[in-house]
Every structure is written in structure tokens, then in C-alpha cells.
PDB file of C-alpha atoms in Angstrom:
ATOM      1  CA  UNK N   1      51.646  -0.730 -11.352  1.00 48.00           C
ATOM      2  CA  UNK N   2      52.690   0.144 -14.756  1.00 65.00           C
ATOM      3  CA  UNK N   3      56.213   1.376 -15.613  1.00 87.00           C
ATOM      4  CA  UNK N   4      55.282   4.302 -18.155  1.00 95.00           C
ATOM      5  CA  UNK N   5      58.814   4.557 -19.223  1.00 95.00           C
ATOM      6  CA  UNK N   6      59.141   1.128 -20.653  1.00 96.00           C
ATOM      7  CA  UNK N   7      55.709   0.837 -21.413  1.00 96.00           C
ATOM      8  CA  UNK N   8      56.976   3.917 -24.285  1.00 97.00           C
ATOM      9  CA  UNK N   9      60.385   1.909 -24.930  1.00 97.00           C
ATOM     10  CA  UNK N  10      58.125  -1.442 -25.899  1.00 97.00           C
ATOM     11  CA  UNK N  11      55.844   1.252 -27.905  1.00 97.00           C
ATOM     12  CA  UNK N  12      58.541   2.159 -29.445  1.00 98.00           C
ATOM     13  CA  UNK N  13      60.415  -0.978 -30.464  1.00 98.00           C
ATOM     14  CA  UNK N  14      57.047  -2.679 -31.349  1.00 98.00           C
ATOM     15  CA  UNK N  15      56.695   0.480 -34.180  1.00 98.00           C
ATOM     16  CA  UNK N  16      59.830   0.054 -35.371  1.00 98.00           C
ATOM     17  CA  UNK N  17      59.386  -3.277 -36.259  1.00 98.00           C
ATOM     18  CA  UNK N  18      57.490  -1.741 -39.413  1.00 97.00           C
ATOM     19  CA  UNK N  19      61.014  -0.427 -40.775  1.00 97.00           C
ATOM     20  CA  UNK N  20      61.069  -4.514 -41.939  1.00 97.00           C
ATOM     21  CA  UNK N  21      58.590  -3.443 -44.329  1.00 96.00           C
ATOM     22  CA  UNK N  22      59.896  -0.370 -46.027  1.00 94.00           C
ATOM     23  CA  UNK N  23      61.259  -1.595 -49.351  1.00 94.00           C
ATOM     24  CA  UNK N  24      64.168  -0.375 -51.268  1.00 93.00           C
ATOM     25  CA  UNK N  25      64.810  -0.242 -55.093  1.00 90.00           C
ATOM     26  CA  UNK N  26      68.026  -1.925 -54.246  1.00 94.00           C
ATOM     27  CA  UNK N  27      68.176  -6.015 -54.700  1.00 94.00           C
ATOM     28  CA  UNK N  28      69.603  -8.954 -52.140  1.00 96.00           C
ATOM     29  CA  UNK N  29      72.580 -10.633 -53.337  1.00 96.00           C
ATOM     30  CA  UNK N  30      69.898 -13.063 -55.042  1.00 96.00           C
ATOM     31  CA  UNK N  31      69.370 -10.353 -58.170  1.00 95.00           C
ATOM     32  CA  UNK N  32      65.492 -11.327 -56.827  1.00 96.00           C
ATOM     33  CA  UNK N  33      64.629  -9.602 -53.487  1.00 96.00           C
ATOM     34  CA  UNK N  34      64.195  -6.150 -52.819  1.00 96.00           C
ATOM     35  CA  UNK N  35      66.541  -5.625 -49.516  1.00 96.00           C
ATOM     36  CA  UNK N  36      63.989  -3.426 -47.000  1.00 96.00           C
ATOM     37  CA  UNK N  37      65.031  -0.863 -44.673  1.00 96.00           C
ATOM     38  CA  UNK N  38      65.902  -2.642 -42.053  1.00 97.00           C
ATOM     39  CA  UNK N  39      68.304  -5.133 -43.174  1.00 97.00           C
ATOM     40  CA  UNK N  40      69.884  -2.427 -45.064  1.00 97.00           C
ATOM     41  CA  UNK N  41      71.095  -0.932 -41.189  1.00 98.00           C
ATOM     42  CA  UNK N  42      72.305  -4.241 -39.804  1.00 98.00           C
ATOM     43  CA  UNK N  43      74.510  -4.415 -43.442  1.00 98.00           C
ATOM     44  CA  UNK N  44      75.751  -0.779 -42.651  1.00 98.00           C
ATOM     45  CA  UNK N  45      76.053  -1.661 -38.856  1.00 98.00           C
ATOM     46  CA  UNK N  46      78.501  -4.780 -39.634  1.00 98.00           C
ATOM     47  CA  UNK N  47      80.153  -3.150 -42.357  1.00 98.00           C
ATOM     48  CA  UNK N  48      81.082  -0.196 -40.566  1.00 98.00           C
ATOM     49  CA  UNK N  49      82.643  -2.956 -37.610  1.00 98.00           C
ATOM     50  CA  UNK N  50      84.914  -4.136 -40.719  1.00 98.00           C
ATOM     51  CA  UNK N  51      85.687  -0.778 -42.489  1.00 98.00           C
ATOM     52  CA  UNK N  52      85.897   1.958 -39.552  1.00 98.00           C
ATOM     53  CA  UNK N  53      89.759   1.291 -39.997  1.00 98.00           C
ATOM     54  CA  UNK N  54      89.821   3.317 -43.123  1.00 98.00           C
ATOM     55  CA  UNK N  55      87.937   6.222 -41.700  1.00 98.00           C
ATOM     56  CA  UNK N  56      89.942   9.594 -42.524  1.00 98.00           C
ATOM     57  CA  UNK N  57      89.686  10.559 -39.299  1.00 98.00           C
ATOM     58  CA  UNK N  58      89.423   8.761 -36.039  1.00 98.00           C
ATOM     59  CA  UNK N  59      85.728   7.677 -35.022  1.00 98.00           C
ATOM     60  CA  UNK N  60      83.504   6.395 -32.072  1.00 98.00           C
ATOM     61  CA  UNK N  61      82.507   2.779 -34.163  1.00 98.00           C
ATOM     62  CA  UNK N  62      79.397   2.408 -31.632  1.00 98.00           C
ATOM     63  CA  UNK N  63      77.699   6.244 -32.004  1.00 98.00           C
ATOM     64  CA  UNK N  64      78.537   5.406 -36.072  1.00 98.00           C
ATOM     65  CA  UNK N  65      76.727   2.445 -35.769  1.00 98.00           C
ATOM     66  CA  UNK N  66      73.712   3.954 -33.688  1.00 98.00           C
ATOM     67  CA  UNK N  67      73.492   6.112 -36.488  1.00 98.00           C
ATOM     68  CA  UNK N  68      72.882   3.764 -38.939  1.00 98.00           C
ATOM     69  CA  UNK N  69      70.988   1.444 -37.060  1.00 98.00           C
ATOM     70  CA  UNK N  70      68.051   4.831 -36.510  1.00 97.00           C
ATOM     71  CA  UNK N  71      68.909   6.962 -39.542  1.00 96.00           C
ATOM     72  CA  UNK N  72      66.230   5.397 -41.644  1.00 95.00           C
ATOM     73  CA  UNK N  73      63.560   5.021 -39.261  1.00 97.00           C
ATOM     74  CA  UNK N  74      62.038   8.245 -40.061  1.00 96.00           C
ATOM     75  CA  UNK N  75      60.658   6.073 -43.097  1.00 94.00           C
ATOM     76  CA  UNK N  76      57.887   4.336 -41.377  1.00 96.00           C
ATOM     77  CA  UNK N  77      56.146   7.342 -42.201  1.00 94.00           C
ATOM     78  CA  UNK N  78      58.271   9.028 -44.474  1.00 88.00           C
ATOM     79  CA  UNK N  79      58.361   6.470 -47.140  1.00 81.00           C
ATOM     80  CA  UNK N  80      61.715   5.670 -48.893  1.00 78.00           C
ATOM     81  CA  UNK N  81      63.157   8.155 -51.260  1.00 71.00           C
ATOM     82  CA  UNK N  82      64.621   6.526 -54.253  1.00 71.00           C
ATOM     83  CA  UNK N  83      68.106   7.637 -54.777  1.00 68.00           C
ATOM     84  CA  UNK N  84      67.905   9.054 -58.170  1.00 67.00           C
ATOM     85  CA  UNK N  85      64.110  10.007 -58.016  1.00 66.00           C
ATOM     86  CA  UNK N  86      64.797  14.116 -57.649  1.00 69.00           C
ATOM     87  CA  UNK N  87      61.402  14.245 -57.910  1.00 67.00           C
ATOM     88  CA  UNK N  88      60.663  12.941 -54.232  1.00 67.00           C
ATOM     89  CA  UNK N  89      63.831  14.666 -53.466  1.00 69.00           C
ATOM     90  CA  UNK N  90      61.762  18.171 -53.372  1.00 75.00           C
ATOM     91  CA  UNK N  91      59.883  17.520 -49.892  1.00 81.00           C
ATOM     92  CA  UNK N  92      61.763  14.450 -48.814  1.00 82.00           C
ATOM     93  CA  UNK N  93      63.362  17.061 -45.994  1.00 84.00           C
ATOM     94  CA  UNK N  94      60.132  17.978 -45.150  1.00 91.00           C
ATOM     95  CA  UNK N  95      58.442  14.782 -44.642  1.00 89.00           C
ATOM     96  CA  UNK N  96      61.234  13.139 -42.659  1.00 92.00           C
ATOM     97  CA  UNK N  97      61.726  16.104 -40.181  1.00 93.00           C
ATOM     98  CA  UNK N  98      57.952  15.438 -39.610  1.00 95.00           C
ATOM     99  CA  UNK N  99      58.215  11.489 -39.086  1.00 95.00           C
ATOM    100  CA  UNK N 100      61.443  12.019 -37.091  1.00 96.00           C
ATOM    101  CA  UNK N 101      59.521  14.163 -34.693  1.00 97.00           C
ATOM    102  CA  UNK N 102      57.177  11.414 -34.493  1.00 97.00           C
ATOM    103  CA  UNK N 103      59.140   8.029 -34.269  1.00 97.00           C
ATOM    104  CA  UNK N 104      61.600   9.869 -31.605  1.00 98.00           C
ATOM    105  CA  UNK N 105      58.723  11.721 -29.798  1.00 97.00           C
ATOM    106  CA  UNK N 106      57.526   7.730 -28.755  1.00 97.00           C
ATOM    107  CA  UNK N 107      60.492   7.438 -26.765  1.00 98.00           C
ATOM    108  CA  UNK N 108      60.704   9.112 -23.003  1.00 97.00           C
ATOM    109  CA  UNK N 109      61.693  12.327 -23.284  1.00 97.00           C
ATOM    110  CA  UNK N 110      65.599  11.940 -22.809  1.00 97.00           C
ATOM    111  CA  UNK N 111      66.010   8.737 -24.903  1.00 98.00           C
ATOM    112  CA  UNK N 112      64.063  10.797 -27.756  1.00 98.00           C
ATOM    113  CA  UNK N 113      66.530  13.523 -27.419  1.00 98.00           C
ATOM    114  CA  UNK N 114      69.644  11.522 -27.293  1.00 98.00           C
ATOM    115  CA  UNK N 115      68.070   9.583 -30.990  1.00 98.00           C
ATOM    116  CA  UNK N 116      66.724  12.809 -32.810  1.00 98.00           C
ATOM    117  CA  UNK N 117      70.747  14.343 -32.020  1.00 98.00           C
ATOM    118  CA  UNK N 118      72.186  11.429 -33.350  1.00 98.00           C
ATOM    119  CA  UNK N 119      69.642  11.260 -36.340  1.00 98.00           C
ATOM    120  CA  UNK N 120      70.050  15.061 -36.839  1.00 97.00           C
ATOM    121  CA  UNK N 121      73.958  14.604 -36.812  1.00 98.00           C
ATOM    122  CA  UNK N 122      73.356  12.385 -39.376  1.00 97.00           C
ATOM    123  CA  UNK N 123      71.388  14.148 -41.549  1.00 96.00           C
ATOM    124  CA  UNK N 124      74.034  17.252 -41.004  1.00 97.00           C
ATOM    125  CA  UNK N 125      76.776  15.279 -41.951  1.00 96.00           C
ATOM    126  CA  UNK N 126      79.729  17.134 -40.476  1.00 97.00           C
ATOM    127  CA  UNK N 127      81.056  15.187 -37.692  1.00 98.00           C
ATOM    128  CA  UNK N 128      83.690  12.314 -38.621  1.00 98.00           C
ATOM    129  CA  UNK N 129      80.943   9.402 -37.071  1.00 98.00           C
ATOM    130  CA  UNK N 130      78.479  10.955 -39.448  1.00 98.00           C
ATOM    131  CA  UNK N 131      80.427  11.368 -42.566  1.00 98.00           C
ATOM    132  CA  UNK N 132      81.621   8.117 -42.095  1.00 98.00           C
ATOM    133  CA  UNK N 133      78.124   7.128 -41.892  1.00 98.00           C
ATOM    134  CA  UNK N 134      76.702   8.513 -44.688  1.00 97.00           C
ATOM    135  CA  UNK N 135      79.781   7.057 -46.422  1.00 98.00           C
ATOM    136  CA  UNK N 136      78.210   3.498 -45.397  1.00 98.00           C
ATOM    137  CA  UNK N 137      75.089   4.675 -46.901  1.00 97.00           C
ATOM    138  CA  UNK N 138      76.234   4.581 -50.083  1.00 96.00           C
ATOM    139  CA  UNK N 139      78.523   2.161 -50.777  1.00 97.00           C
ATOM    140  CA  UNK N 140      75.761  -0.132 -49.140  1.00 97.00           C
ATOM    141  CA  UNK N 141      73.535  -0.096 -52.202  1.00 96.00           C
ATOM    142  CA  UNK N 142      76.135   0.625 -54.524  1.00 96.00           C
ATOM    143  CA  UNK N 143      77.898  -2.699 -54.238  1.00 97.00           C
ATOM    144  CA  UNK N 144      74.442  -4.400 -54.136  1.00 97.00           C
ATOM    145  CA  UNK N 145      73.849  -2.689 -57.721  1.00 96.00           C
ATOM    146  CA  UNK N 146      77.176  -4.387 -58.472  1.00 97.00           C
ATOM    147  CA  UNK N 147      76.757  -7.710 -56.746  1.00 97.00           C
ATOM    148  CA  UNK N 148      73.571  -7.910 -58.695  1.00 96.00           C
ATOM    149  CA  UNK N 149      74.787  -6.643 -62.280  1.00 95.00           C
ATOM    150  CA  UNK N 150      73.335  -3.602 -62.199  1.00 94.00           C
ATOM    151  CA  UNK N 151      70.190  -4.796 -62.411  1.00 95.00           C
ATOM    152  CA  UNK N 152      68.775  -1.693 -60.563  1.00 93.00           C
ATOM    153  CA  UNK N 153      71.076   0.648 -62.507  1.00 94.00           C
ATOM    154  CA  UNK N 154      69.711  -0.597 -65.600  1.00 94.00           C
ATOM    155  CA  UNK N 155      65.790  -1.153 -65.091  1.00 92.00           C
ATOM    156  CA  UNK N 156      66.186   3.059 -63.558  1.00 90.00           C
ATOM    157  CA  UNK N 157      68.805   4.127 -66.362  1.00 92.00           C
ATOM    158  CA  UNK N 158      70.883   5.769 -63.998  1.00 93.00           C
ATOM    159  CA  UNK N 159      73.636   7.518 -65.909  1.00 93.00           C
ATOM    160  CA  UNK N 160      77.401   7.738 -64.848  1.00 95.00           C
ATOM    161  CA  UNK N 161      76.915  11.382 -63.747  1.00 93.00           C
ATOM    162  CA  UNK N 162      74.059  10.534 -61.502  1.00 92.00           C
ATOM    163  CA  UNK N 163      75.865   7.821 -59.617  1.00 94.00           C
ATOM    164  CA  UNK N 164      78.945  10.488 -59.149  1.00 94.00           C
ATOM    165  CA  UNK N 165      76.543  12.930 -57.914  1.00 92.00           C
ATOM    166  CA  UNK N 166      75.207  10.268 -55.478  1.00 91.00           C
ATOM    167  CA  UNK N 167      78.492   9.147 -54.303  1.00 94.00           C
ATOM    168  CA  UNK N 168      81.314  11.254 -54.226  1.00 91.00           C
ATOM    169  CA  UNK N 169      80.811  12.435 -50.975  1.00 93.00           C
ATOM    170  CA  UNK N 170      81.708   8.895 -50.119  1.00 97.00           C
ATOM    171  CA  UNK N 171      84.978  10.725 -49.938  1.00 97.00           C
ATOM    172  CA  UNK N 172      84.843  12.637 -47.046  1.00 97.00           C
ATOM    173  CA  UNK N 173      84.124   9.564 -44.723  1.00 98.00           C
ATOM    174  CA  UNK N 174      86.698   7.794 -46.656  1.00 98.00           C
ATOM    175  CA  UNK N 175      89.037   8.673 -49.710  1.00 98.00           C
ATOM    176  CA  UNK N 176      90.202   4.719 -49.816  1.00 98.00           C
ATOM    177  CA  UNK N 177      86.563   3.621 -49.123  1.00 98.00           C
ATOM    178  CA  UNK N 178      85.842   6.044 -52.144  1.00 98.00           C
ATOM    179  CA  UNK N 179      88.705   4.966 -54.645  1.00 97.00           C
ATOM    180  CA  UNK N 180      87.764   1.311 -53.814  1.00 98.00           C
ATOM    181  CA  UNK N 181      84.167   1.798 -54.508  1.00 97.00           C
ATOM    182  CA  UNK N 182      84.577   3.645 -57.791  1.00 96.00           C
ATOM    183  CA  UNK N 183      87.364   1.294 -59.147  1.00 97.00           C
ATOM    184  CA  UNK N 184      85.857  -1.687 -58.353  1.00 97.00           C
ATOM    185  CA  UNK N 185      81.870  -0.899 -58.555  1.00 97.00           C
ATOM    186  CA  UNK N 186      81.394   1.664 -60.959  1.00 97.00           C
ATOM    187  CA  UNK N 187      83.833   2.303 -63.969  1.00 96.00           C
ATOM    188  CA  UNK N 188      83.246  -1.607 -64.587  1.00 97.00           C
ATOM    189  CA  UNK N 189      79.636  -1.221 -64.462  1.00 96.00           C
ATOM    190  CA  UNK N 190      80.047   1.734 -66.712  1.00 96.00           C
ATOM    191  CA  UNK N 191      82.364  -0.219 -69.341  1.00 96.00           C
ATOM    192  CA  UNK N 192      79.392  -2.885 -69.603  1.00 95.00           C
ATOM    193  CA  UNK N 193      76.947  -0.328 -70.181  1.00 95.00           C
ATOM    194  CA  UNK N 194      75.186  -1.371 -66.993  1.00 96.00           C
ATOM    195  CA  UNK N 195      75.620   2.668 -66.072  1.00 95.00           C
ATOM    196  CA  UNK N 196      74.686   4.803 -68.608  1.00 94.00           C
ATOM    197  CA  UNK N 197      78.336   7.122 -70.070  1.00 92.00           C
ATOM    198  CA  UNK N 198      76.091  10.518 -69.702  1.00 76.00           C
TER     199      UNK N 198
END
């Protein structure tokens, strides 16, 4: 007799597998390798074991890292939207509501519930688990550019302004995360003309 609810949770974890394909503009450690989706969440996942201390405000480190670990699956069908590419900015809501309802529809009905709350939480970005999230989100890629020498930064010509934009909501997740990040990762980047002054 088959067991239709874990028949849909191996259906499931089977499609996810593709988020090991999705590939970011951001580079591995090795300047070489374009880090993909996937190992982009198990970086945020770890980092946020190491870093939840410096939350502003006190968070549940397991629903922050479920969060990560299912915030980008949406891009299976979705596609990746390149930070600074406002172009696919214009319907990247839009397609992602419509994957999410997909990828999280797979799932029995109250495991799909429970994962499109804590994706939508996510997305909303008001709880302290979610801004703390999204702070993970970009100081991911951010020290990547920076571990790599801007490579990205440079081949895109992302200008100072731009990353700012991008970032500074870092702070709400985490002014120390946030002072850290732009001390260390971006004003030297800047001064070697690996970010463009404006």
C-alpha cells in the first residue's frame, strides 16, 4: 500500500535537488566557480549558527535557518535574479509568488503551509528571524565578492551606490553585522576601484 504522504515528501525532496543547479553571478572562494543556489543556503545556514549572537534582537536560530535553507527554492522555476539586474527586478515578485505556489504546493497540505509562511515571512521581512535572515543574504555574496577581489563587482560594474542600496538593510538584522561588512568588505573594495565611487 502506498503512503501518499511521503510518496509527496520524496516528490518533493527529489525536485529540490534541482536548486544544485541554479547558478549565481557570485564566485567560490576559488575566484573560478560560480557558487549555485544551493550551497549558497548551507553557507547562510552555518553562518547564521556562528553570527545569530549579534542579532539586534533575540531570535529562534532554527526557524532563521529554515528560512534560509527554503527561501531560494522558488528558483527552480523562478530563475535567479541577479542582484543589480533591475531589469529582472520588474516581475521577479511575480514569477516567484508563482513558483512558490508550486514548489510548496508538492508538499502535503500542512507541511506546504508551514514552508510557504516561513518563505512568505521571509520575503516580508519584518520579524527579527527574517530580518536577520535577509541580513545573511547579503553579506553571503558580499564577502564572496570580497574573498574573490571583486571579481563579480568588476566584470558587472556595480557602483558604490548600488552595493549601499543592496545592503544597508543589512542593518536591521544586525547594526554590528552591518558596520563589519561595510568596513571590512566594501570601502576597501571601493578604495581599489574594485566598486565603482558613483
Amino acid at each position: 500500500m502506498t503512503n501518499n504522504r511521503l510518496q509527496q515528501q520524496f516528490d518533493f525532496i527529489k525536485e529540490i535537488d534541482k536548486e544544485k543547479l541554479i547558478k549565481r553571478q557570485t564566485l567560490l572562494t576559488d575566484g573560478i566557480t560560480h557558487e549555485n543556489d544551493a550551497e549558497h543556503a548551507w553557507h547562510m545556514a552555518i553562518m547564521t549558527l556562528l553570527l545569530s549572537e549579534y542579532s539586534n534582537e533575540k531570535i529562534d536560530t532554527l526557524k532563521t535557518i529554515s528560512m534560509l535553507l527554503i527561501h531560494d527554492l522558488v528558483e527552480i522555476y523562478a530563475g535567479d535574479t541577479y542582484a543589480y539586474d533591475e531589469v529582472s527586478k520588474l516581475d521577479q515578485r511575480e514569477r516567484e509568488l508563482m513558483a512558490a505556489d508550486k514548489i510548496f504546493g508538492m508538499l502535503p497540505g500542512d507541511q506546504g503551509s508551514k514552508f510557504r509562511e516561513l518563505w512568505d515571512e521571509f520575503e516580508e521581512g519584518d520579524t527579527p528571524e527574517a530580518k536577520f535572515a535577509r541580513s545573511m543574504d547579503r553579506i553571503q555574496p558580499m564577502m564572496l565578492n570580497d574573498a574573490t577581489e571583486g571579481k563579480m563587482w568588476m566584470e558587472h560594474g556595480v557602483r558604490l551606490s548600488q552595493v549601499m542600496k543592496r545592503n544597508e538593510k543589512i542593518e536591521l538584522g544586525s547594526k554590528e553585522l552591518w558596520d563589519y561588512a561595510r568596513e571590512t568588505f566594501i570601502l576597501p573594495n571601493v578604495e581599489m576601484g574594485k566598486i565603482k565611487k558613483n
